[in-house]
mmCIF file of C-alpha atoms in Angstrom:
data_model
loop_
_atom_site.group_PDB
_atom_site.id
_atom_site.type_symbol
_atom_site.label_atom_id
_atom_site.label_comp_id
_atom_site.label_asym_id
_atom_site.label_seq_id
_atom_site.Cartn_x
_atom_site.Cartn_y
_atom_site.Cartn_z
ATOM 1 C CA UNK Y 1 -76.932 4.273 -16.200
ATOM 2 C CA UNK Y 2 -78.359 1.306 -17.311
ATOM 3 C CA UNK Y 3 -78.235 2.417 -20.996
ATOM 4 C CA UNK Y 4 -74.838 3.467 -20.505
ATOM 5 C CA UNK Y 5 -73.860 0.857 -18.893
ATOM 6 C CA UNK Y 6 -75.224 -1.835 -21.590
ATOM 7 C CA UNK Y 7 -73.655 0.300 -24.661
ATOM 8 C CA UNK Y 8 -70.016 0.416 -23.372
ATOM 9 C CA UNK Y 9 -69.923 -2.896 -22.433
ATOM 10 C CA UNK Y 10 -71.039 -3.952 -25.556
ATOM 11 C CA UNK Y 11 -68.403 -1.433 -27.248
ATOM 12 C CA UNK Y 12 -65.404 -2.670 -25.054
ATOM 13 C CA UNK Y 13 -66.679 -6.910 -25.254
ATOM 14 C CA UNK Y 14 -66.491 -5.620 -29.528
ATOM 15 C CA UNK Y 15 -62.729 -4.202 -29.461
ATOM 16 C CA UNK Y 16 -61.620 -6.659 -27.259
ATOM 17 C CA UNK Y 17 -63.245 -9.381 -29.554
ATOM 18 C CA UNK Y 18 -61.590 -7.443 -32.465
ATOM 19 C CA UNK Y 19 -63.763 -8.125 -35.204
ATOM 20 C CA UNK Y 20 -63.607 -4.991 -37.182
ATOM 21 C CA UNK Y 21 -66.310 -6.590 -39.698
ATOM 22 C CA UNK Y 22 -69.386 -6.511 -37.153
ATOM 23 C CA UNK Y 23 -68.143 -4.453 -34.498
ATOM 24 C CA UNK Y 24 -69.961 -0.775 -35.202
ATOM 25 C CA UNK Y 25 -72.748 -2.928 -36.329
ATOM 26 C CA UNK Y 26 -73.322 -4.044 -33.215
ATOM 27 C CA UNK Y 27 -72.218 -1.550 -31.450
ATOM 28 C CA UNK Y 28 -75.103 0.403 -32.825
ATOM 29 C CA UNK Y 29 -77.746 -1.983 -32.528
ATOM 30 C CA UNK Y 30 -76.840 -1.751 -28.526
ATOM 31 C CA UNK Y 31 -77.106 1.847 -28.887
ATOM 32 C CA UNK Y 32 -80.749 2.062 -31.014
ATOM 33 C CA UNK Y 33 -82.425 -0.684 -28.150
ATOM 34 C CA UNK Y 34 -81.343 1.086 -25.271
ATOM 35 C CA UNK Y 35 -82.669 4.456 -26.486
ATOM 36 C CA UNK Y 36 -85.958 3.197 -27.520
ATOM 37 C CA UNK Y 37 -85.909 0.800 -24.004
ATOM 38 C CA UNK Y 38 -85.495 4.656 -22.381
ATOM 39 C CA UNK Y 39 -85.827 7.586 -24.582
ATOM 40 C CA UNK Y 40 -89.516 8.002 -22.159
ATOM 41 C CA UNK Y 41 -87.916 7.362 -19.067
ATOM 42 C CA UNK Y 42 -85.062 9.721 -18.817
ATOM 43 C CA UNK Y 43 -85.246 10.623 -22.901
ATOM 44 C CA UNK Y 44 -82.427 8.227 -23.825
ATOM 45 C CA UNK Y 45 -79.236 10.577 -23.780
ATOM 46 C CA UNK Y 46 -76.762 7.881 -23.269
ATOM 47 C CA UNK Y 47 -73.662 10.022 -24.123
ATOM 48 C CA UNK Y 48 -72.869 13.700 -21.762
ATOM 49 C CA UNK Y 49 -72.315 15.109 -25.612
ATOM 50 C CA UNK Y 50 -75.515 14.822 -26.346
ATOM 51 C CA UNK Y 51 -77.109 16.095 -23.377
ATOM 52 C CA UNK Y 52 -74.695 18.973 -23.979
ATOM 53 C CA UNK Y 53 -76.320 18.961 -27.202
ATOM 54 C CA UNK Y 54 -79.518 19.135 -26.240
ATOM 55 C CA UNK Y 55 -79.021 21.797 -23.597
ATOM 56 C CA UNK Y 56 -77.517 23.971 -25.964
ATOM 57 C CA UNK Y 57 -79.886 24.064 -27.645
ATOM 58 C CA UNK Y 58 -83.040 24.471 -24.939
ATOM 59 C CA UNK Y 59 -84.745 21.288 -24.429
ATOM 60 C CA UNK Y 60 -82.818 19.906 -21.730
ATOM 61 C CA UNK Y 61 -82.510 21.949 -18.713
ATOM 62 C CA UNK Y 62 -79.091 22.851 -17.336
ATOM 63 C CA UNK Y 63 -79.376 22.511 -13.721
ATOM 64 C CA UNK Y 64 -79.822 18.851 -14.817
ATOM 65 C CA UNK Y 65 -76.695 18.379 -16.299
ATOM 66 C CA UNK Y 66 -74.501 17.642 -14.272
ATOM 67 C CA UNK Y 67 -76.435 15.029 -12.780
ATOM 68 C CA UNK Y 68 -77.040 13.131 -16.139
ATOM 69 C CA UNK Y 69 -73.141 13.528 -16.721
ATOM 70 C CA UNK Y 70 -71.782 11.958 -13.628
ATOM 71 C CA UNK Y 71 -74.447 9.060 -14.076
ATOM 72 C CA UNK Y 72 -73.363 8.703 -17.517
ATOM 73 C CA UNK Y 73 -69.286 8.493 -16.700
ATOM 74 C CA UNK Y 74 -69.686 6.342 -13.772
ATOM 75 C CA UNK Y 75 -71.894 3.589 -15.271
ATOM 76 C CA UNK Y 76 -69.216 4.068 -18.608
ATOM 77 C CA UNK Y 77 -66.602 3.118 -15.823
ATOM 78 C CA UNK Y 78 -68.750 0.514 -13.970
ATOM 79 C CA UNK Y 79 -69.029 -1.084 -18.085
ATOM 80 C CA UNK Y 80 -65.200 -0.582 -19.058
ATOM 81 C CA UNK Y 81 -64.457 -2.600 -15.713
ATOM 82 C CA UNK Y 82 -66.770 -5.097 -15.985
ATOM 83 C CA UNK Y 83 -66.119 -5.714 -19.744
ATOM 84 C CA UNK Y 84 -62.221 -5.793 -19.120
ATOM 85 C CA UNK Y 85 -62.737 -8.113 -15.837
ATOM 86 C CA UNK Y 86 -64.898 -10.614 -17.901
ATOM 87 C CA UNK Y 87 -62.275 -10.770 -20.701
ATOM 88 C CA UNK Y 88 -59.387 -10.296 -17.967
ATOM 89 C CA UNK Y 89 -55.962 -9.889 -18.971
ATOM 90 C CA UNK Y 90 -57.385 -8.602 -22.022
ATOM 91 C CA UNK Y 91 -58.071 -4.683 -21.895
ATOM 92 C CA UNK Y 92 -59.900 -1.783 -24.101
ATOM 93 C CA UNK Y 93 -57.737 0.953 -24.585
ATOM 94 C CA UNK Y 94 -58.529 4.573 -26.293
ATOM 95 C CA UNK Y 95 -55.550 6.332 -28.477
ATOM 96 C CA UNK Y 96 -55.029 6.953 -31.788
ATOM 97 C CA UNK Y 97 -55.039 4.246 -34.219
ATOM 98 C CA UNK Y 98 -51.563 4.064 -36.111
ATOM 99 C CA UNK Y 99 -50.062 5.697 -38.727
ATOM 100 C CA UNK Y 100 -52.809 7.996 -37.294
ATOM 101 C CA UNK Y 101 -51.715 10.590 -34.549
ATOM 102 C CA UNK Y 102 -53.889 12.446 -32.325
ATOM 103 C CA UNK Y 103 -54.624 15.436 -34.001
ATOM 104 C CA UNK Y 104 -56.567 13.134 -36.685
ATOM 105 C CA UNK Y 105 -58.077 11.297 -33.941
ATOM 106 C CA UNK Y 106 -59.654 14.760 -32.948
ATOM 107 C CA UNK Y 107 -60.408 15.627 -36.148
ATOM 108 C CA UNK Y 108 -62.971 12.155 -36.642
ATOM 109 C CA UNK Y 109 -64.496 12.813 -33.021
ATOM 110 C CA UNK Y 110 -65.515 16.154 -33.528
ATOM 111 C CA UNK Y 111 -67.146 14.772 -37.266
ATOM 112 C CA UNK Y 112 -69.312 11.828 -36.394
ATOM 113 C CA UNK Y 113 -69.725 12.997 -32.544
ATOM 114 C CA UNK Y 114 -71.267 15.971 -34.818
ATOM 115 C CA UNK Y 115 -73.107 13.639 -36.763
ATOM 116 C CA UNK Y 116 -74.373 11.720 -33.355
ATOM 117 C CA UNK Y 117 -75.982 14.849 -31.551
ATOM 118 C CA UNK Y 118 -76.854 16.739 -34.819
ATOM 119 C CA UNK Y 119 -79.116 13.190 -35.732
ATOM 120 C CA UNK Y 120 -80.015 13.744 -31.834
ATOM 121 C CA UNK Y 121 -81.393 16.674 -31.833
ATOM 122 C CA UNK Y 122 -83.229 16.842 -35.789
ATOM 123 C CA UNK Y 123 -85.203 13.209 -35.781
ATOM 124 C CA UNK Y 124 -85.968 12.856 -32.088
ATOM 125 C CA UNK Y 125 -85.237 17.493 -30.649
ATOM 126 C CA UNK Y 126 -86.839 18.625 -33.538
ATOM 127 C CA UNK Y 127 -90.600 20.080 -33.067
ATOM 128 C CA UNK Y 128 -91.517 19.161 -37.098
ATOM 129 C CA UNK Y 129 -89.894 16.168 -37.508
ATOM 130 C CA UNK Y 130 -90.725 14.493 -33.891
ATOM 131 C CA UNK Y 131 -93.625 16.703 -32.561
ATOM 132 C CA UNK Y 132 -95.324 15.330 -29.017
ATOM 133 C CA UNK Y 133 -99.203 15.030 -31.227
ATOM 134 C CA UNK Y 134 -97.007 13.233 -34.002
ATOM 135 C CA UNK Y 135 -94.028 11.571 -33.208
ATOM 136 C CA UNK Y 136 -91.961 9.421 -35.132
ATOM 137 C CA UNK Y 137 -91.128 6.048 -34.741
ATOM 138 C CA UNK Y 138 -87.274 5.890 -37.003
ATOM 139 C CA UNK Y 139 -85.479 8.131 -34.105
ATOM 140 C CA UNK Y 140 -83.383 5.588 -32.635
ATOM 141 C CA UNK Y 141 -83.226 3.184 -35.912
ATOM 142 C CA UNK Y 142 -81.681 6.614 -37.374
ATOM 143 C CA UNK Y 143 -79.747 7.585 -34.282
ATOM 144 C CA UNK Y 144 -78.166 3.868 -33.682
ATOM 145 C CA UNK Y 145 -77.142 4.456 -37.744
ATOM 146 C CA UNK Y 146 -74.619 7.229 -37.056
ATOM 147 C CA UNK Y 147 -72.543 4.624 -35.129
ATOM 148 C CA UNK Y 148 -72.396 2.440 -38.963
ATOM 149 C CA UNK Y 149 -71.883 5.738 -40.738
ATOM 150 C CA UNK Y 150 -68.462 6.974 -38.107
ATOM 151 C CA UNK Y 151 -67.514 3.278 -36.933
ATOM 152 C CA UNK Y 152 -66.210 2.195 -40.814
ATOM 153 C CA UNK Y 153 -65.011 5.420 -41.637
ATOM 154 C CA UNK Y 154 -62.761 6.028 -38.963
ATOM 155 C CA UNK Y 155 -62.741 3.433 -36.389
ATOM 156 C CA UNK Y 156 -58.962 3.072 -37.711
ATOM 157 C CA UNK Y 157 -58.626 6.421 -36.869
ATOM 158 C CA UNK Y 158 -59.535 7.173 -33.468
ATOM 159 C CA UNK Y 159 -61.924 4.199 -32.318
ATOM 160 C CA UNK Y 160 -64.570 5.728 -32.766
ATOM 161 C CA UNK Y 161 -65.778 6.310 -29.209
ATOM 162 C CA UNK Y 162 -67.756 9.549 -29.857
ATOM 163 C CA UNK Y 163 -69.207 9.601 -26.374
ATOM 164 C CA UNK Y 164 -67.304 10.621 -23.255
ATOM 165 C CA UNK Y 165 -68.815 7.936 -21.409
ATOM 166 C CA UNK Y 166 -67.287 5.835 -23.696
ATOM 167 C CA UNK Y 167 -63.763 7.190 -23.920
ATOM 168 C CA UNK Y 168 -63.280 7.581 -20.547
ATOM 169 C CA UNK Y 169 -65.350 4.953 -19.299
ATOM 170 C CA UNK Y 170 -62.013 3.017 -22.040
ATOM 171 C CA UNK Y 171 -59.126 5.258 -20.450
ATOM 172 C CA UNK Y 172 -60.115 4.765 -16.652
ATOM 173 C CA UNK Y 173 -61.065 0.702 -16.962
ATOM 174 C CA UNK Y 174 -57.011 -0.035 -18.778
ATOM 175 C CA UNK Y 175 -55.542 1.852 -16.640
ATOM 176 C CA UNK Y 176 -52.162 -0.600 -16.792
ATOM 177 C CA UNK Y 177 -51.705 1.118 -19.877
ATOM 178 C CA UNK Y 178 -52.266 4.617 -18.640
ATOM 179 C CA UNK Y 179 -55.009 7.185 -18.217
ATOM 180 C CA UNK Y 180 -54.020 9.545 -21.528
ATOM 181 C CA UNK Y 181 -56.115 10.147 -24.407
ATOM 182 C CA UNK Y 182 -59.989 9.486 -22.809
ATOM 183 C CA UNK Y 183 -60.702 13.155 -21.264
ATOM 184 C CA UNK Y 184 -58.877 15.045 -24.728
ATOM 185 C CA UNK Y 185 -61.325 13.082 -26.748
ATOM 186 C CA UNK Y 186 -64.023 13.864 -24.029
ATOM 187 C CA UNK Y 187 -63.301 17.130 -25.029
ATOM 188 C CA UNK Y 188 -63.649 17.175 -28.718
ATOM 189 C CA UNK Y 189 -66.910 15.082 -28.572
ATOM 190 C CA UNK Y 190 -68.211 18.217 -26.894
ATOM 191 C CA UNK Y 191 -66.919 20.813 -29.481
ATOM 192 C CA UNK Y 192 -68.703 17.973 -32.039
ATOM 193 C CA UNK Y 193 -71.472 18.355 -30.253
ATOM 194 C CA UNK Y 194 -71.422 22.525 -29.338
ATOM 195 C CA UNK Y 195 -71.352 22.173 -33.256
ATOM 196 C CA UNK Y 196 -74.614 20.240 -33.920
ATOM 197 C CA UNK Y 197 -76.303 22.421 -31.467
ATOM 198 C CA UNK Y 198 -75.066 25.384 -33.864
ATOM 199 C CA UNK Y 199 -75.900 24.106 -37.243
ATOM 200 C CA UNK Y 200 -79.572 23.186 -35.756
ATOM 201 C CA UNK Y 201 -80.103 26.381 -35.237
ATOM 202 C CA UNK Y 202 -79.188 27.276 -39.257
ATOM 203 C CA UNK Y 203 -81.380 24.426 -39.883
ATOM 204 C CA UNK Y 204 -83.518 24.721 -37.776
ATOM 205 C CA UNK Y 205 -85.032 27.646 -37.340
ATOM 206 C CA UNK Y 206 -88.827 27.060 -36.553
ATOM 207 C CA UNK Y 207 -88.156 25.067 -33.589
ATOM 208 C CA UNK Y 208 -87.187 28.356 -31.829
ATOM 209 C CA UNK Y 209 -90.894 29.764 -33.066
ATOM 210 C CA UNK Y 210 -93.782 30.311 -30.955
ATOM 211 C CA UNK Y 211 -96.545 27.192 -31.875
ATOM 212 C CA UNK Y 212 -98.641 30.161 -33.497
ATOM 213 C CA UNK Y 213 -95.770 30.754 -36.172
ATOM 214 C CA UNK Y 214 -94.454 26.590 -36.387
ATOM 215 C CA UNK Y 215 -98.082 26.522 -37.893
ATOM 216 C CA UNK Y 216 -97.075 28.278 -40.879
ATOM 217 C CA UNK Y 217 -93.574 27.676 -41.008
ATOM 218 C CA UNK Y 218 -92.179 27.084 -45.051
ATOM 219 C CA UNK Y 219 -88.762 26.867 -44.677
ATOM 220 C CA UNK Y 220 -86.070 30.275 -46.658
ATOM 221 C CA UNK Y 221 -84.335 28.902 -49.732
ATOM 222 C CA UNK Y 222 -81.343 29.740 -47.831
ATOM 223 C CA UNK Y 223 -82.057 27.152 -45.099
ATOM 224 C CA UNK Y 224 -82.770 24.491 -47.705
ATOM 225 C CA UNK Y 225 -79.613 25.075 -49.143
ATOM 226 C CA UNK Y 226 -77.845 24.361 -45.550
ATOM 227 C CA UNK Y 227 -79.546 21.615 -45.702
ATOM 228 C CA UNK Y 228 -78.481 19.698 -48.454
ATOM 229 C CA UNK Y 229 -74.708 20.979 -48.072
ATOM 230 C CA UNK Y 230 -74.880 19.422 -44.732
ATOM 231 C CA UNK Y 231 -76.271 16.332 -45.467
ATOM 232 C CA UNK Y 232 -74.162 16.339 -48.967
ATOM 233 C CA UNK Y 233 -70.548 16.529 -47.157
ATOM 234 C CA UNK Y 234 -71.287 14.140 -44.602
ATOM 235 C CA UNK Y 235 -72.395 11.692 -47.426
ATOM 236 C CA UNK Y 236 -69.114 11.925 -49.807
ATOM 237 C CA UNK Y 237 -67.159 12.628 -46.328
ATOM 238 C CA UNK Y 238 -68.347 9.166 -45.231
ATOM 239 C CA UNK Y 239 -67.581 8.057 -48.316
ATOM 240 C CA UNK Y 240 -63.746 9.090 -48.568
ATOM 241 C CA UNK Y 241 -62.561 8.627 -45.349
ATOM 242 C CA UNK Y 242 -64.098 4.283 -46.060
ATOM 243 C CA UNK Y 243 -62.916 3.745 -49.151
ATOM 244 C CA UNK Y 244 -59.117 5.772 -47.519
ATOM 245 C CA UNK Y 245 -59.164 3.788 -44.517
ATOM 246 C CA UNK Y 246 -59.698 0.631 -46.308
ATOM 247 C CA UNK Y 247 -63.084 -0.240 -44.793
ATOM 248 C CA UNK Y 248 -64.637 -3.594 -45.176
ATOM 249 C CA UNK Y 249 -68.028 -2.008 -45.323
ATOM 250 C CA UNK Y 250 -68.149 0.811 -47.427
ATOM 251 C CA UNK Y 251 -71.698 0.387 -49.048
ATOM 252 C CA UNK Y 252 -73.036 0.226 -45.668
ATOM 253 C CA UNK Y 253 -71.143 2.786 -44.231
ATOM 254 C CA UNK Y 254 -72.599 5.000 -47.009
ATOM 255 C CA UNK Y 255 -75.844 3.312 -46.733
ATOM 256 C CA UNK Y 256 -76.319 4.655 -42.759
ATOM 257 C CA UNK Y 257 -74.674 7.854 -43.329
ATOM 258 C CA UNK Y 258 -77.652 8.178 -46.123
ATOM 259 C CA UNK Y 259 -80.222 7.452 -44.162
ATOM 260 C CA UNK Y 260 -79.597 9.392 -40.743
ATOM 261 C CA UNK Y 261 -79.118 12.420 -42.944
ATOM 262 C CA UNK Y 262 -82.362 11.483 -44.610
ATOM 263 C CA UNK Y 263 -84.263 11.091 -41.705
ATOM 264 C CA UNK Y 264 -82.407 14.731 -40.112
ATOM 265 C CA UNK Y 265 -83.476 16.850 -43.306
ATOM 266 C CA UNK Y 266 -85.971 15.704 -44.980
ATOM 267 C CA UNK Y 267 -88.577 17.624 -43.824
ATOM 268 C CA UNK Y 268 -86.621 20.779 -44.700
ATOM 269 C CA UNK Y 269 -84.846 20.714 -48.149
ATOM 270 C CA UNK Y 270 -86.264 16.996 -48.859
ATOM 271 C CA UNK Y 271 -83.076 15.496 -48.825
ATOM 272 C CA UNK Y 272 -82.515 14.930 -52.296
ATOM 273 C CA UNK Y 273 -78.629 14.935 -50.869
ATOM 274 C CA UNK Y 274 -77.737 14.058 -55.025
#
């Protein structure tokens, strides 16, 4: 609850402030900090889509998913109202950004929720990349930087929520404008999470092996090729979206997605991506 509250409060304050130059970076930093702060307590999901993705690959018990969702969404709504109260009468809503329609916004939310959830699975949930015996310290950095990658790329398309707690929190707290898109955003974000779980199963086959087999695991050539394809795809599509949407931080966003995919896939294919 605390982690999501801080995240959504930061999102709403940035949206109302309207500074497109620094908003994604500010939100990414709050996400990173709260993951480091809460990771050892609750897992630091801070996102119903992340909880869903982790459950789909067997890394979080399904019995706990409803409880996590209630906590996360309640925190998102509370933070939305708190931030809107602070900035009253201004509000932050969730909706397609003109001239884009909802179809484009749905695609944007699927794509970058996929990136966010895949980064959680690969940098925090992977047996080899974050072994219980030798854990990494970069997982929250990588997860936070997905917001820099996607926020600058599609913030001008969908608002760049990538999180049902954010989408529903913003929609509920701006009820004066009508509650319309929040639940639709959430549904497509869950689709992105499902896609991340599927791709994780393709490129991280070792996570579904026994501990004995894991010690001798070497990724196959096909697994390495899939790894390179996914990494290059996300890099190039992010650059393209930044350029086509007139992003103020194309290089920063491109560097963020490149860093994320190298952290995610470095021990699979080497993450050459070029």
